[in-house]
Short mmCIF file of C-alpha atoms and ligand atoms in Angstrom, two decimals:
data_model
loop_
_atom_site.label_atom_id
_atom_site.label_comp_id
_atom_site.label_asym_id
_atom_site.label_seq_id
_atom_site.Cartn_x
_atom_site.Cartn_y
_atom_site.Cartn_z
CA MET A 246 -9.36 -9.05 -13.75
CA ASP A 247 -6.45 -11.37 -13.00
CA GLY A 248 -4.18 -10.13 -10.27
CA VAL A 249 -6.69 -7.68 -8.79
CA TYR A 250 -7.90 -8.51 -5.29
CA VAL A 251 -10.69 -6.51 -3.70
CA SER A 252 -11.18 -7.28 -0.03
CA ASN A 253 -14.46 -8.84 0.90
CA HIS A 254 -13.82 -8.63 4.64
CA PRO A 255 -16.66 -7.08 6.68
CA LEU A 256 -14.18 -5.22 8.90
CA VAL A 257 -12.63 -3.59 5.83
CA LYS A 258 -16.04 -2.53 4.50
CA HIS A 259 -17.10 -1.17 7.90
CA LYS A 260 -13.92 0.82 8.43
CA LEU A 261 -13.90 2.16 4.87
CA THR A 262 -17.36 3.63 5.37
CA ILE A 263 -16.18 5.59 8.41
CA LEU A 264 -13.04 6.62 6.52
CA ARG A 265 -15.14 8.03 3.67
CA ASP A 266 -17.36 10.05 6.03
CA ARG A 267 -16.53 13.75 5.71
CA ASN A 268 -17.25 14.16 9.44
CA THR A 269 -14.47 11.75 10.45
CA ASP A 270 -11.69 13.86 11.99
CA SER A 271 -7.94 13.53 11.38
CA THR A 272 -7.27 11.51 14.51
CA GLN A 273 -9.83 8.87 13.66
CA PHE A 274 -8.89 9.01 9.99
CA ARG A 275 -5.25 8.18 10.80
CA GLN A 276 -6.31 5.33 13.07
CA LEU A 277 -8.53 3.87 10.33
CA VAL A 278 -5.78 4.15 7.70
CA ARG A 279 -3.50 2.26 10.07
CA GLU A 280 -6.07 -0.48 10.77
CA LEU A 281 -7.12 -0.89 7.15
CA ALA A 282 -3.49 -1.15 6.07
CA ILE A 283 -2.96 -4.01 8.54
CA LEU A 284 -6.04 -5.87 7.31
CA LEU A 285 -5.20 -5.40 3.62
CA CYS A 286 -1.53 -6.33 4.03
CA TYR A 287 -2.62 -9.42 5.97
CA GLU A 288 -4.59 -10.46 2.89
CA ALA A 289 -1.83 -9.43 0.49
CA THR A 290 0.83 -11.53 2.24
CA GLN A 291 -1.01 -14.85 2.30
CA ASP A 292 1.39 -16.33 -0.25
CA LEU A 293 4.65 -15.46 1.53
CA GLN A 294 6.99 -18.42 1.63
CA LEU A 295 7.92 -20.21 4.83
CA THR A 296 10.79 -22.35 5.94
CA ASN A 297 10.95 -24.88 8.76
CA ARG A 298 12.86 -24.22 11.93
CA SER A 299 13.29 -26.15 15.11
CA VAL A 300 11.82 -24.55 18.24
CA GLU A 301 12.08 -25.59 21.85
CA THR A 302 8.83 -25.13 23.70
CA PRO A 303 8.74 -25.40 27.50
CA MET A 304 7.54 -29.00 26.91
CA THR A 305 9.52 -30.41 23.99
CA THR A 306 11.25 -29.69 20.71
CA THR A 307 9.11 -29.29 17.62
CA THR A 308 9.26 -27.98 14.09
CA GLY A 309 7.78 -24.56 13.50
CA GLU A 310 7.77 -22.29 10.48
CA GLU A 311 9.19 -18.85 9.90
CA LEU A 312 9.15 -16.37 7.05
CA LYS A 313 11.66 -17.22 4.37
CA GLU A 314 11.38 -13.96 2.47
CA SER A 315 12.36 -10.51 3.63
CA ILE A 316 9.86 -7.74 3.08
CA GLY A 317 10.23 -4.12 2.10
CA LEU A 318 7.47 -1.64 2.85
CA VAL A 319 7.46 1.17 0.28
CA PRO A 320 5.12 4.01 1.26
CA ILE A 321 4.48 6.64 -1.40
CA LEU A 322 4.80 10.01 0.37
CA ARG A 323 2.91 11.56 1.84
CA ALA A 324 -0.33 9.64 2.13
CA GLY A 325 1.29 6.20 2.19
CA LEU A 326 3.11 7.05 5.43
CA GLY A 327 0.01 6.39 7.52
CA MET A 328 -0.08 2.82 6.23
CA VAL A 329 3.40 1.92 7.49
CA ASN A 330 3.45 1.71 11.27
CA GLY A 331 0.68 -0.81 11.90
CA VAL A 332 1.99 -3.12 9.18
CA TRP A 333 5.53 -2.73 10.47
CA GLU A 334 4.46 -3.88 13.94
CA MET A 335 3.01 -7.00 12.34
CA MET A 336 6.27 -7.70 10.48
CA PRO A 337 8.97 -5.97 12.53
CA SER A 338 11.86 -7.30 10.45
CA ALA A 339 10.56 -5.46 7.35
CA GLU A 340 12.66 -2.65 5.90
CA VAL A 341 10.97 0.64 4.98
CA TRP A 342 11.94 2.50 1.82
CA HIS A 343 10.38 5.89 1.13
CA ILE A 344 9.48 7.18 -2.32
CA GLY A 345 8.33 10.79 -2.57
CA LEU A 346 5.93 11.58 -5.41
CA TYR A 347 3.24 14.14 -5.83
CA ARG A 348 0.71 14.38 -8.58
CA ASP A 349 1.09 17.60 -10.53
CA GLU A 350 -2.38 19.11 -10.39
CA HIS A 351 -2.23 20.40 -13.97
CA THR A 352 -0.57 17.56 -15.87
CA LEU A 353 -1.74 14.88 -13.38
CA ARG A 354 1.67 13.27 -13.92
CA PRO A 355 3.65 12.05 -10.89
CA VAL A 356 6.69 14.16 -9.96
CA GLU A 357 9.45 12.42 -8.00
CA TYR A 358 11.02 14.44 -5.19
CA TYR A 359 12.45 11.89 -2.78
CA ASN A 360 14.03 8.46 -3.16
CA ARG A 361 16.10 6.71 -0.50
CA LEU A 362 16.42 3.22 -1.91
CA PRO A 363 19.71 1.49 -1.06
CA VAL A 364 22.14 0.77 -3.89
CA ALA A 365 20.98 -2.82 -4.32
CA PRO A 366 17.70 -4.40 -3.24
CA ARG A 367 17.97 -6.23 0.07
CA VAL A 368 14.43 -7.55 0.19
CA GLN A 369 12.59 -10.23 -1.72
CA VAL A 370 9.06 -8.83 -1.61
CA CYS A 371 8.11 -5.14 -1.87
CA LEU A 372 4.72 -3.89 -0.73
CA ILE A 373 3.91 -0.48 -2.22
CA LEU A 374 1.63 1.36 0.21
CA ASP A 375 -0.63 4.18 -0.96
CA PRO A 376 -4.22 4.81 0.14
CA MET A 377 -5.36 5.98 -3.32
CA LEU A 378 -5.01 4.53 -6.80
CA ALA A 379 -6.57 7.29 -8.92
CA THR A 380 -5.14 7.72 -12.45
CA GLY A 381 -2.51 5.11 -11.56
CA GLY A 382 0.39 7.42 -12.49
CA SER A 383 2.00 7.36 -9.03
CA ALA A 384 1.74 3.58 -8.67
CA VAL A 385 3.11 2.95 -12.18
CA ALA A 386 6.05 5.30 -11.58
CA THR A 387 6.85 3.77 -8.17
CA THR A 388 6.69 0.25 -9.57
CA GLN A 389 9.07 1.27 -12.36
CA ILE A 390 11.48 2.82 -9.84
CA LEU A 391 11.46 -0.44 -7.85
CA LYS A 392 11.95 -2.57 -10.97
CA ASP A 393 14.82 -0.38 -12.20
CA TRP A 394 16.35 -0.82 -8.75
CA GLY A 395 16.14 -4.59 -9.19
CA ALA A 396 13.11 -5.56 -7.10
CA LYS A 397 11.63 -8.84 -8.29
CA ARG A 398 8.33 -9.33 -6.46
CA ILE A 399 6.20 -6.24 -6.05
CA LYS A 400 2.65 -5.90 -4.77
CA PHE A 401 0.50 -2.79 -4.58
CA VAL A 402 -1.68 -2.31 -1.48
CA GLY A 403 -4.21 0.54 -1.47
CA LEU A 404 -7.34 1.47 0.43
CA ILE A 405 -9.50 2.53 -2.54
CA ALA A 406 -9.03 2.56 -6.30
CA ALA A 407 -10.67 3.94 -9.40
CA PRO A 408 -11.23 1.43 -12.22
CA GLU A 409 -9.10 3.72 -14.43
CA GLY A 410 -6.12 3.42 -12.07
CA ILE A 411 -6.43 -0.35 -11.82
CA GLU A 412 -6.51 -0.59 -15.61
CA VAL A 413 -3.44 1.64 -16.04
CA LEU A 414 -1.36 -0.12 -13.36
CA HIS A 415 -2.38 -3.57 -14.58
CA ARG A 416 -1.57 -2.73 -18.20
CA ALA A 417 1.83 -1.22 -17.34
CA HIS A 418 2.82 -3.88 -14.80
CA PRO A 419 0.67 -7.03 -15.20
CA ASP A 420 3.00 -8.95 -12.88
CA VAL A 421 2.13 -6.70 -9.91
CA PRO A 422 -0.85 -7.92 -7.87
CA ILE A 423 -3.20 -5.12 -6.81
CA HIS A 424 -4.81 -5.42 -3.37
CA VAL A 425 -7.43 -2.82 -2.47
CA GLY A 426 -10.25 -2.35 -0.01
CA ALA A 427 -12.75 -1.13 -2.62
CA VAL A 428 -13.08 -0.20 -6.26
CA ASP A 429 -15.04 3.05 -6.60
CA GLU A 430 -17.18 4.38 -9.46
CA GLY A 431 -14.45 6.36 -11.20
CA LEU A 432 -12.63 9.66 -11.49
CA ASN A 433 -14.23 13.11 -11.65
CA GLU A 434 -13.15 15.95 -13.98
CA VAL A 435 -10.09 16.72 -11.82
CA SER A 436 -9.19 13.04 -11.46
CA PHE A 437 -10.30 12.63 -7.86
CA ILE A 438 -11.80 9.26 -6.97
CA VAL A 439 -15.62 9.33 -6.65
CA PRO A 440 -17.25 8.67 -4.24
CA GLY A 441 -13.79 8.38 -2.72
CA LEU A 442 -12.72 9.82 0.59
CA GLY A 443 -11.31 13.21 -0.37
CA ASP A 444 -7.56 13.80 -0.21
CA ALA A 445 -6.01 11.06 1.93
CA GLY A 446 -2.84 13.11 2.55
CA ASP A 447 -4.67 16.25 3.65
CA ARG A 448 -7.14 14.32 5.82
CA GLN A 449 -4.35 12.47 7.63
CA PHE A 450 -2.10 15.44 8.16
CA GLY A 451 -4.75 18.09 8.74
CA THR A 452 -3.57 20.18 5.80
CA GLY A 453 -6.83 20.34 3.85
C1 PRP B 578 -2.33 11.20 -3.95
C2 PRP B 578 -2.38 9.77 -3.45
C3 PRP B 578 -1.54 9.01 -4.45
C4 PRP B 578 -1.83 9.76 -5.72
C5 PRP B 578 -2.82 8.98 -6.51
O1 PRP B 578 -1.15 11.80 -3.57
O2 PRP B 578 -1.89 9.62 -2.15
O3 PRP B 578 -0.16 9.02 -4.17
O4 PRP B 578 -2.39 11.04 -5.37
O5 PRP B 578 -3.05 9.61 -7.72
P1 PRP B 578 -2.68 8.94 -9.11
O6 PRP B 578 -3.09 7.50 -9.05
O7 PRP B 578 -3.52 9.75 -10.07
O8 PRP B 578 -1.21 9.10 -9.33
P2 PRP B 578 -0.85 13.35 -3.79
O9 PRP B 578 -0.24 13.61 -5.11
O10 PRP B 578 -2.11 14.14 -3.48
O11 PRP B 578 0.27 13.64 -2.73
P3 PRP B 578 0.22 13.57 -1.13
O12 PRP B 578 0.15 12.10 -0.76
O13 PRP B 578 1.51 14.19 -0.75
O14 PRP B 578 -0.98 14.33 -0.64
#
């Protein structure tokens, strides 16, 4: 499918396997979420634009390149929080905007409970961070919030996805590239990703 990028990197596959393992504890789980987010955002930002700038090395003056576009990291609370810090260290000038959504367990619809976007967008590229793309409801709602706010370039970065969620997000927002570590078999009867990794929020925060 156009605009859907599934990582083929051996490190991503290796780390995802440990992440899925039910015996992986919270400490290691958080570390893996952090590392996978860095690897996937590295892949998702390959098309960022650059501009030339002069730089004086200890030897001479030369022309280097620097990022032209400013980046906003948009974690979907709670589970997306664990994807922020490692990525932020890689791009320290990024701004972080939090969106709080939870999936109502009966309706499966996303419910918004927190939104601290500034009045006008100050960044050119938004990376939505959420480990799981299940039914796609949370990602669709977050993308719509960002678009209503005025964001122009939006990308979704997730660790795993169900085909159903990819389909829903792609149909609602075909202009939003989807970068994930793996596409799983599908959703079970309560719309959890199978084989999946359980509840990414609970496993990170020890609340399961
Ligand atoms: C999980 C996950 C996504 C969402 C995915 O969050 O982190 O945000 O569900 O499901 P969807 O694609 O069907 O919308 P959850 O609602 O469990 O909240 P939490 O992160 O606070 O645990």
